PDB file of C-alpha atoms and ligand atoms in Angstrom:
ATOM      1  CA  UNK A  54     -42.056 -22.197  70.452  1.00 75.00           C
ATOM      2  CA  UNK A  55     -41.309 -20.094  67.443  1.00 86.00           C
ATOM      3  CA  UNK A  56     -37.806 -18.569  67.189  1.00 93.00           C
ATOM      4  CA  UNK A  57     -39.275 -15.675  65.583  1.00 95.00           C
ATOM      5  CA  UNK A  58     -40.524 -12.754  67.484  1.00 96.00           C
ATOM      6  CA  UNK A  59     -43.703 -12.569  64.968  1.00 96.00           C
ATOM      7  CA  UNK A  60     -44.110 -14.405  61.878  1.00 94.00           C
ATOM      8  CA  UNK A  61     -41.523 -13.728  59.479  1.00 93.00           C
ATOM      9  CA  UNK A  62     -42.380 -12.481  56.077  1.00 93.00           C
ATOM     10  CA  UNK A  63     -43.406 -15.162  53.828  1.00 91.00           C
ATOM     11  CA  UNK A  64     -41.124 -13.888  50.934  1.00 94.00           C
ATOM     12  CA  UNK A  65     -42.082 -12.699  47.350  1.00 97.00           C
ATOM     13  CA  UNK A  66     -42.452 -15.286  44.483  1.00 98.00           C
ATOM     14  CA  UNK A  67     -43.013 -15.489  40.782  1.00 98.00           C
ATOM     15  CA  UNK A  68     -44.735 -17.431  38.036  1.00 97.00           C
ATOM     16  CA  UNK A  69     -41.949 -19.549  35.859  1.00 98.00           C
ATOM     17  CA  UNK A  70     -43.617 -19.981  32.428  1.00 97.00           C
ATOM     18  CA  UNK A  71     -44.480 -23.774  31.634  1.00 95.00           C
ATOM     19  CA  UNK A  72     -43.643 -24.860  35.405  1.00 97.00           C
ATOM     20  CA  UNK A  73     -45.509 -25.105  38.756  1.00 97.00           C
ATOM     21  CA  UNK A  74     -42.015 -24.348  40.389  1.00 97.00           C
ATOM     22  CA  UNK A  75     -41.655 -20.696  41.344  1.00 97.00           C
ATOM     23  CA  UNK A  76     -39.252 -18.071  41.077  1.00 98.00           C
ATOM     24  CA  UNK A  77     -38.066 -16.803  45.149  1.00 98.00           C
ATOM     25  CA  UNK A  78     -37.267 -13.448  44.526  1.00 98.00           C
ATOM     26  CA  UNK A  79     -34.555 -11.580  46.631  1.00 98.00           C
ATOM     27  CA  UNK A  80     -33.330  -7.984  45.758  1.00 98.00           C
ATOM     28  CA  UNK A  81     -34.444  -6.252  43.148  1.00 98.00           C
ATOM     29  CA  UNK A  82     -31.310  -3.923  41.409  1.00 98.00           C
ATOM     30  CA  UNK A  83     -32.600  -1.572  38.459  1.00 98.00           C
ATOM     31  CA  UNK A  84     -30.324  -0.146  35.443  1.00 96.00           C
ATOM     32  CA  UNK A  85     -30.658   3.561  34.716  1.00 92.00           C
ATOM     33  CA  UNK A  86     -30.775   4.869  31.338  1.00 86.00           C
ATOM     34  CA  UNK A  87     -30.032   1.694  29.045  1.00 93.00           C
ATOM     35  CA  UNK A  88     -31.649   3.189  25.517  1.00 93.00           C
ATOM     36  CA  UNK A  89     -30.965   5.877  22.982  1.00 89.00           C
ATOM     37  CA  UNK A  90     -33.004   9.008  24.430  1.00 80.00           C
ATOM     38  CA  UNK A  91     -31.921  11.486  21.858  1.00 71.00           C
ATOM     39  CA  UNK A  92     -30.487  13.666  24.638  1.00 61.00           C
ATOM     40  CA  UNK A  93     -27.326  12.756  27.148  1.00 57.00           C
ATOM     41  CA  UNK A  94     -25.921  10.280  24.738  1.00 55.00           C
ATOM     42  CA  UNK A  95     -22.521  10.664  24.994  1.00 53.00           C
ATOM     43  CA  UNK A  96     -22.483  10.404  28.498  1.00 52.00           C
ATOM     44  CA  UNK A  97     -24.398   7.338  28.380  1.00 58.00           C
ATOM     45  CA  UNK A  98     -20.793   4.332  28.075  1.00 76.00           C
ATOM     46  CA  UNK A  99     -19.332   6.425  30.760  1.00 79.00           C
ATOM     47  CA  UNK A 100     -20.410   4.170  33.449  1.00 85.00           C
ATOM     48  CA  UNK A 101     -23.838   2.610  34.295  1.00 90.00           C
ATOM     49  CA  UNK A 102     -26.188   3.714  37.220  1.00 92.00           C
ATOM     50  CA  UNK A 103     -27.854   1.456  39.427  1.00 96.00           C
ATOM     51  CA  UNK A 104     -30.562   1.910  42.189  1.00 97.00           C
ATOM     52  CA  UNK A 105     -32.870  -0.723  44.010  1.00 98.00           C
ATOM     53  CA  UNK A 106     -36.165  -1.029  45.222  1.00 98.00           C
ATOM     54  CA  UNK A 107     -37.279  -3.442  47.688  1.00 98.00           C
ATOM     55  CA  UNK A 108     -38.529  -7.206  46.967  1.00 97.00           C
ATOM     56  CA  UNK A 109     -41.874  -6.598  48.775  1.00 96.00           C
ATOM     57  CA  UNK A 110     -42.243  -3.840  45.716  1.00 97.00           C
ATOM     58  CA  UNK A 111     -42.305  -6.601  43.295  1.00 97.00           C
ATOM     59  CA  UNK A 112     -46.117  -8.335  42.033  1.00 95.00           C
ATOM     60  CA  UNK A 113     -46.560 -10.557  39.658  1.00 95.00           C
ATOM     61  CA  UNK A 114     -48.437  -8.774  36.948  1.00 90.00           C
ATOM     62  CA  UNK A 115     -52.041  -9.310  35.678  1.00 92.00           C
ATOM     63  CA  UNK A 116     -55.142  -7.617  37.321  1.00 89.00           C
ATOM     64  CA  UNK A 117     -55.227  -4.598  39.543  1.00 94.00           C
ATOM     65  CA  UNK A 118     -52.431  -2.317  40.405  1.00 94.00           C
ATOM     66  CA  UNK A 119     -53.074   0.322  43.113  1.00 94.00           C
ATOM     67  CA  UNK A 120     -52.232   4.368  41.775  1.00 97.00           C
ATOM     68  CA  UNK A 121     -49.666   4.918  44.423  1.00 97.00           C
ATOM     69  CA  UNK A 122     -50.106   7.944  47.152  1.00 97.00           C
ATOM     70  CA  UNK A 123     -47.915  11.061  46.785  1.00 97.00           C
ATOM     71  CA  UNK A 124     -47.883  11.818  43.275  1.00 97.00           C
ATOM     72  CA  UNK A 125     -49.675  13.670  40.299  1.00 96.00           C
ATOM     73  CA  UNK A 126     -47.009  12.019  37.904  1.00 97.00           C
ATOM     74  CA  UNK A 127     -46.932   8.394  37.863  1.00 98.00           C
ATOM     75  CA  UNK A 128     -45.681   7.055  34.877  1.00 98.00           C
ATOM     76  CA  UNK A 129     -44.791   3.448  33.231  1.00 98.00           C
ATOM     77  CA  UNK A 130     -41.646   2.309  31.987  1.00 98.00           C
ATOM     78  CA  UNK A 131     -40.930  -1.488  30.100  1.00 98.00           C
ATOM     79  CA  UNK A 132     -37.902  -3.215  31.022  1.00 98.00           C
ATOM     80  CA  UNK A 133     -35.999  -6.765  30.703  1.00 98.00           C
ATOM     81  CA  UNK A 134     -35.912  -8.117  33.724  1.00 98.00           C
ATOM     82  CA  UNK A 135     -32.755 -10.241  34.592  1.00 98.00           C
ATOM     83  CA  UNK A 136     -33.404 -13.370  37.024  1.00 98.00           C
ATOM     84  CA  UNK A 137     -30.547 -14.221  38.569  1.00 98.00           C
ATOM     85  CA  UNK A 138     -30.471 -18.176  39.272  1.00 98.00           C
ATOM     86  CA  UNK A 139     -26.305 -18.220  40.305  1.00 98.00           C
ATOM     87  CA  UNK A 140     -24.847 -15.936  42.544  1.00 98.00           C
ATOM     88  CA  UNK A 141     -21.192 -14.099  42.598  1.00 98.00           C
ATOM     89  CA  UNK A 142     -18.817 -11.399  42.897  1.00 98.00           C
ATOM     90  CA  UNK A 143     -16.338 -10.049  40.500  1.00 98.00           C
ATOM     91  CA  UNK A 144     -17.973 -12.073  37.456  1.00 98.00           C
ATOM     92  CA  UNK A 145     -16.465 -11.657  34.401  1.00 98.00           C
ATOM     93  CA  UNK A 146     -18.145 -10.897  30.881  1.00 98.00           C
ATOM     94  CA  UNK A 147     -17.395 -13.854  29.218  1.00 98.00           C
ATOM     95  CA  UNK A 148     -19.313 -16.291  31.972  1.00 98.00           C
ATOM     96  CA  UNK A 149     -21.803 -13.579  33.477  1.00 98.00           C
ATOM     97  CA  UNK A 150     -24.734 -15.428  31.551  1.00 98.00           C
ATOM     98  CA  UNK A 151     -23.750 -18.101  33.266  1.00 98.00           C
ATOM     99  CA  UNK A 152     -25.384 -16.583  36.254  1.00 98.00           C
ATOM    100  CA  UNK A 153     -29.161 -15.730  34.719  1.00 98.00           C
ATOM    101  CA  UNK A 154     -31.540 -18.378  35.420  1.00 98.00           C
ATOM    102  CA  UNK A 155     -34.505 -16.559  33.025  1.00 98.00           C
ATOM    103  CA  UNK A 156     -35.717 -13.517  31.692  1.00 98.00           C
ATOM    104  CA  UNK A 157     -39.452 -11.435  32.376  1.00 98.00           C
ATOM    105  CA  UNK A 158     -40.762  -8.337  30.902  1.00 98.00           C
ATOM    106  CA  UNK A 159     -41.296  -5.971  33.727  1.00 98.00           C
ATOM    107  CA  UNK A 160     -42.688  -2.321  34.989  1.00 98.00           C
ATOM    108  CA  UNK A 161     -40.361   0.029  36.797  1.00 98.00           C
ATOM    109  CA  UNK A 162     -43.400   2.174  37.852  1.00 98.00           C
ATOM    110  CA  UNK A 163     -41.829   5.656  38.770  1.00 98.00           C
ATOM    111  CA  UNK A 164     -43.367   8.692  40.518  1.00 98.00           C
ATOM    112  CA  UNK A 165     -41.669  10.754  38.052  1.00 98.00           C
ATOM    113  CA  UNK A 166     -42.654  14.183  40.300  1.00 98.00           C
ATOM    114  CA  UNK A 167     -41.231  12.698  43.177  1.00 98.00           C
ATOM    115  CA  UNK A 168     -37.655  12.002  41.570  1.00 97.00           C
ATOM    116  CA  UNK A 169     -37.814  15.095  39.573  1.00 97.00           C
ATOM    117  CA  UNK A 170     -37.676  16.511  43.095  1.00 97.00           C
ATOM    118  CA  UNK A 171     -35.094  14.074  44.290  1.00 97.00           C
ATOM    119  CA  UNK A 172     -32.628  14.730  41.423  1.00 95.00           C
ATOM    120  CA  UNK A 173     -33.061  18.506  41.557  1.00 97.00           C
ATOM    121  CA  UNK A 174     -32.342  18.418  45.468  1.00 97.00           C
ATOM    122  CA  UNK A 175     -29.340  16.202  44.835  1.00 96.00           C
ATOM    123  CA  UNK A 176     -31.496  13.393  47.431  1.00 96.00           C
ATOM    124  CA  UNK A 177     -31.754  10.030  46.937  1.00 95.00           C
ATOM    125  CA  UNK A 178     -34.501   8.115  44.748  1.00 96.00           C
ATOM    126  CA  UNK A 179     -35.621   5.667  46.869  1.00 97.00           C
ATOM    127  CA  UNK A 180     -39.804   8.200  47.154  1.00 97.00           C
ATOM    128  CA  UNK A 181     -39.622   7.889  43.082  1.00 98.00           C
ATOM    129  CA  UNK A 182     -38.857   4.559  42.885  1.00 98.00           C
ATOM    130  CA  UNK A 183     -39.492   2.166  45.653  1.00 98.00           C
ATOM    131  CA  UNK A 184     -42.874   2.059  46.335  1.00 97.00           C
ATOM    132  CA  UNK A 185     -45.247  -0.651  47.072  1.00 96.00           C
ATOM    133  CA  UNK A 186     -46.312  -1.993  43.997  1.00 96.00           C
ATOM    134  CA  UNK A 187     -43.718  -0.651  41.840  1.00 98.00           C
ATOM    135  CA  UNK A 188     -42.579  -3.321  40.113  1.00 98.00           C
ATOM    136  CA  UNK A 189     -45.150  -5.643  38.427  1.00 98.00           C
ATOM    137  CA  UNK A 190     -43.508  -8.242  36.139  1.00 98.00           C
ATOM    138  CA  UNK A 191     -44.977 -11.142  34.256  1.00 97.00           C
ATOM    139  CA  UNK A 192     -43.791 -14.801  34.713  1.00 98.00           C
ATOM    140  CA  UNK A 193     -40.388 -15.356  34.790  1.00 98.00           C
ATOM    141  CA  UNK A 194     -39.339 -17.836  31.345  1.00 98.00           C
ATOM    142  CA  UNK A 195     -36.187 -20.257  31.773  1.00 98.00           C
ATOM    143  CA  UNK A 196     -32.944 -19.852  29.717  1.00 98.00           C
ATOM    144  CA  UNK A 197     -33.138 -23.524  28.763  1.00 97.00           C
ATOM    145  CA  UNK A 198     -36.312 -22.880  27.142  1.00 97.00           C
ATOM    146  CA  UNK A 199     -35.337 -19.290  25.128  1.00 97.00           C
ATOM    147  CA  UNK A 200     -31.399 -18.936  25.867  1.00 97.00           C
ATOM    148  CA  UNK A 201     -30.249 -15.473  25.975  1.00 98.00           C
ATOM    149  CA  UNK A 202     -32.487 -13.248  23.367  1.00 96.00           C
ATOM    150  CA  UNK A 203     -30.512 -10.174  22.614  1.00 92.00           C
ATOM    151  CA  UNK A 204     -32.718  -9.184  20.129  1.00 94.00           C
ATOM    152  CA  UNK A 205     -36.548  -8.497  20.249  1.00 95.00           C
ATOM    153  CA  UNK A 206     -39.122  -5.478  20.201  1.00 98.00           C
ATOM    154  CA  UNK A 207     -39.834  -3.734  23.312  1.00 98.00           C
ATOM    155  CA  UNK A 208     -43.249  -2.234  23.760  1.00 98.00           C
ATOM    156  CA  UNK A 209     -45.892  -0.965  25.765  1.00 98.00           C
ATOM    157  CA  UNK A 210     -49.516   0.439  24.928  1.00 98.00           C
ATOM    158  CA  UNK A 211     -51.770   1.989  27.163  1.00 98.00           C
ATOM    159  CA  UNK A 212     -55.767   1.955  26.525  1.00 98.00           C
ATOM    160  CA  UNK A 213     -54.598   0.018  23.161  1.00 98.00           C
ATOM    161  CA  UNK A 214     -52.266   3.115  22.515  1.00 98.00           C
ATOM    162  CA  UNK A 215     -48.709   2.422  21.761  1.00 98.00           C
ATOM    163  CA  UNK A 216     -46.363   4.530  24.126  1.00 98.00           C
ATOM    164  CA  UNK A 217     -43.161   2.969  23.859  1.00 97.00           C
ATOM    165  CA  UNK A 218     -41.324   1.094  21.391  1.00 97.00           C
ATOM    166  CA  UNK A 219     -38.099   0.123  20.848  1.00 97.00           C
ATOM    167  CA  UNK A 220     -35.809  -3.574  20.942  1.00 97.00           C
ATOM    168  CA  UNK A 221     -33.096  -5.466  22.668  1.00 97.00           C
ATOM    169  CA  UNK A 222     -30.889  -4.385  20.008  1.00 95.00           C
ATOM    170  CA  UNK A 223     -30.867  -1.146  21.184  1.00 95.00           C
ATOM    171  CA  UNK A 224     -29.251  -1.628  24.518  1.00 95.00           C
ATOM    172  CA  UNK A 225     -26.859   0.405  25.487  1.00 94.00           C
ATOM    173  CA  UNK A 226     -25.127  -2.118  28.348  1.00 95.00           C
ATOM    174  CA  UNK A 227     -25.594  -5.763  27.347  1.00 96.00           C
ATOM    175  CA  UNK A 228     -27.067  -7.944  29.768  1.00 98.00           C
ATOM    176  CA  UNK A 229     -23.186  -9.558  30.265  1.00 98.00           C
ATOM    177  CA  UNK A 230     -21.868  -5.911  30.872  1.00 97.00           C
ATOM    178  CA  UNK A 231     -24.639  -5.107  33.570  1.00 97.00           C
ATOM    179  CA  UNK A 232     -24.255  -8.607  35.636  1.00 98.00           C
ATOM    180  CA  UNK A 233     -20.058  -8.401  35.149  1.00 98.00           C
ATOM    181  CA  UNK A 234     -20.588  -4.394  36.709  1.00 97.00           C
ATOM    182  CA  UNK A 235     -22.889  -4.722  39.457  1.00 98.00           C
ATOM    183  CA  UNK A 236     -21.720  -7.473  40.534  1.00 98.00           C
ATOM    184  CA  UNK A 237     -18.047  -5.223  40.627  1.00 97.00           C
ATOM    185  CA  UNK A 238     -20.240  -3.316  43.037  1.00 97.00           C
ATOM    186  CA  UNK A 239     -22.184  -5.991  45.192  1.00 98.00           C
ATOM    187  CA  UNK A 240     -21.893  -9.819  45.461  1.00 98.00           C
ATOM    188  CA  UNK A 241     -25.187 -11.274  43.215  1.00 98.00           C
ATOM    189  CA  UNK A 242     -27.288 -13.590  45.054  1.00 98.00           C
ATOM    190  CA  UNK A 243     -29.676 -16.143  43.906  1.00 98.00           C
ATOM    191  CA  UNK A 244     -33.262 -14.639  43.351  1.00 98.00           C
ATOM    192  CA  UNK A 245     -31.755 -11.150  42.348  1.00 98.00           C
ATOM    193  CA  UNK A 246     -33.653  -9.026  39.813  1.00 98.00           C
ATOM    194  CA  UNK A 247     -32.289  -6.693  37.687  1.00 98.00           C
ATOM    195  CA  UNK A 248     -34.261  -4.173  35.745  1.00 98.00           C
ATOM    196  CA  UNK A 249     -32.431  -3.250  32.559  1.00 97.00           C
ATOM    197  CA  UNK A 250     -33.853   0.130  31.621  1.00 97.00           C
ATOM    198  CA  UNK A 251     -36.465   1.660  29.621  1.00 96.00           C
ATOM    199  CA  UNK A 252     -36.437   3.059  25.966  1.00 96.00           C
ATOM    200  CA  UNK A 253     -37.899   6.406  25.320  1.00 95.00           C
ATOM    201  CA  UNK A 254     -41.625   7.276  25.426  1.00 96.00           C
ATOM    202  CA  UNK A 255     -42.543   6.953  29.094  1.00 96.00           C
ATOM    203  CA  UNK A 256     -45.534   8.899  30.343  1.00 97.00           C
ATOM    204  CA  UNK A 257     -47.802   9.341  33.160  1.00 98.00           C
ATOM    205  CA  UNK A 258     -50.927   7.060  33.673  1.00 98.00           C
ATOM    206  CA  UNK A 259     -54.175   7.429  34.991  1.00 97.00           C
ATOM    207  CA  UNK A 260     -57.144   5.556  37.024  1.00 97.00           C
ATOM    208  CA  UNK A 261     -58.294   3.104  34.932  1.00 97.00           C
ATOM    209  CA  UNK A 262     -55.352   3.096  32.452  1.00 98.00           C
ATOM    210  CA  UNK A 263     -55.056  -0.483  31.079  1.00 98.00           C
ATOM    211  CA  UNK A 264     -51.108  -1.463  30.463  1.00 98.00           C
ATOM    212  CA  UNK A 265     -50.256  -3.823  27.779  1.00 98.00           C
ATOM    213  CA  UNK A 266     -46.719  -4.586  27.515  1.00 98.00           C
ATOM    214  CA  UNK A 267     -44.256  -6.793  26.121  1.00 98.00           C
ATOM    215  CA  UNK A 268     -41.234  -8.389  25.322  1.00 98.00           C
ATOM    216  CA  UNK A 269     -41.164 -10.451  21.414  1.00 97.00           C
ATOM    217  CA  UNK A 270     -39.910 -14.330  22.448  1.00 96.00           C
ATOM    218  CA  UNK A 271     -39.812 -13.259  26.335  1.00 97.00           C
ATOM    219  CA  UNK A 272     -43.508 -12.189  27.651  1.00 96.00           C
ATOM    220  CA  UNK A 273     -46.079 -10.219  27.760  1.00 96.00           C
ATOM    221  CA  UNK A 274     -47.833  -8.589  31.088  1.00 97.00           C
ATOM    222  CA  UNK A 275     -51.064  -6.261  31.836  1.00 97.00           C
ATOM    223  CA  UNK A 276     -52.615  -4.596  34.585  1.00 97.00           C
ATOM    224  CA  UNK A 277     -54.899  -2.145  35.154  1.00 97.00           C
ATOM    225  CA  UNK A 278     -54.604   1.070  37.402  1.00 98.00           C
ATOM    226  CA  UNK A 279     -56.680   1.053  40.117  1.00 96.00           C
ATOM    227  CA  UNK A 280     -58.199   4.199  41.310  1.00 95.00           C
ATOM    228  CA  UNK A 281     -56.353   7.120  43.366  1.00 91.00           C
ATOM    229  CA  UNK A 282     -56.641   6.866  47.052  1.00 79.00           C
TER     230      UNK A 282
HETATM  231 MN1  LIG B 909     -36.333   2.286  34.684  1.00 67.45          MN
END
């Protein structure tokens, strides 16, 4: 007899560039503002902001994505996308690469009317951010085939349209600084994504909408936006 009182969720996966083997995702942490906006800069070493959505949000890229319900204002945001292959607390700078197993481009899809909401009420952004489907990201690549890029365009076209470009370079946190910091904040586990932020040029999307988006010597990814419900 099963131990389980119904079949227990079969767990999210990923494709792992150049390998059969896939990538078990577990919790999925995301970096607020990581890139030279032009506004709020100074306050942007103070100390970095982190939210999460779920691991059910995460899809691995390509094909349809569903426009989510609730919003007017869905828009598209690029991001490095940490895979965490090593878990721990308290990690230091010096060995937090250590800890990443790979690297993905990814999507923090945002219902940017629902958080405009959220931030002006002083709630939470969990109805901006954490919806099903929010975060499609393309196949995970190893660190012993690329190492730790730290350099690299950023981009992301819409309809062939470029929308956002910027590169690693540009980082405000280094990929060290965010691992050593969260992990400050919450033990890492293996399978952990984090979401490292988005440069400037984020915009809403529509039905139909075909993303194109990228990471130079990590990945590319596309999907299409399905219609609204
Ligand atoms: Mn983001």
């Amino acid at each position: 007899m099963s131990p389980f009182v119904f079949a227990p969720d079969a767990g999210v996966t990923l494709d792992v560039q150049g390998s059969d083997a896939r990538f078990p995702v577990n919790r999925v942490f995301c970096l607020g503002r990581n890139y030279p906006w032009g506004d709020a800069q100074d306050a942007v070493r103070q100390a970095p902001m982190f939210f999460m959505k779920p691991a059910s949000a995460v899809l691995q890229a390509g094909g349809e994505l569903a426009y989510p319900p609730l919003t007017r204002e869905f828009c598209h945001e690029i991001e490095l996308v940490v895979a965490i292959g090593t878990g721990g607390g308290d990690i230091p700078e010096s060995s937090a690469l250590e800890h990443v197993w790979g690297y993905a481009a990814g999507l923090d899809l945002t219902r940017r009317d629902l958080q405009m909401a959220a931030k002006a009420a002083g709630q939470p952004w969990e109805a901006a951010k954490a919806f099903d489907g929010s975060a499609p990201i393309g196949a995970v690549v190893p660190v012993s085939r690329i190492g730790h890029p730290d350099r690299g365009a950023v981009w992301l076209q819409v309809n062939g349209v470029e929308r956002q470009r910027s590169s690693l370079e540009q980082q405000i946190w280094s990929v060290s600084e965010i691992i050593s910091r969260l992990s400050q904040s919450i033990a890492l586990r293996p399978g952990d994504l984090i979401m490292t932020g988005t440069p400037p040029g984020v915009a809403a999307l529509e039905p139909g909408d075909v993303i194109s988006a990228g990471i130079d010597g990590i990945g590319e990814l596309s999907v299409r936006v399905g219609a609204r419900r």
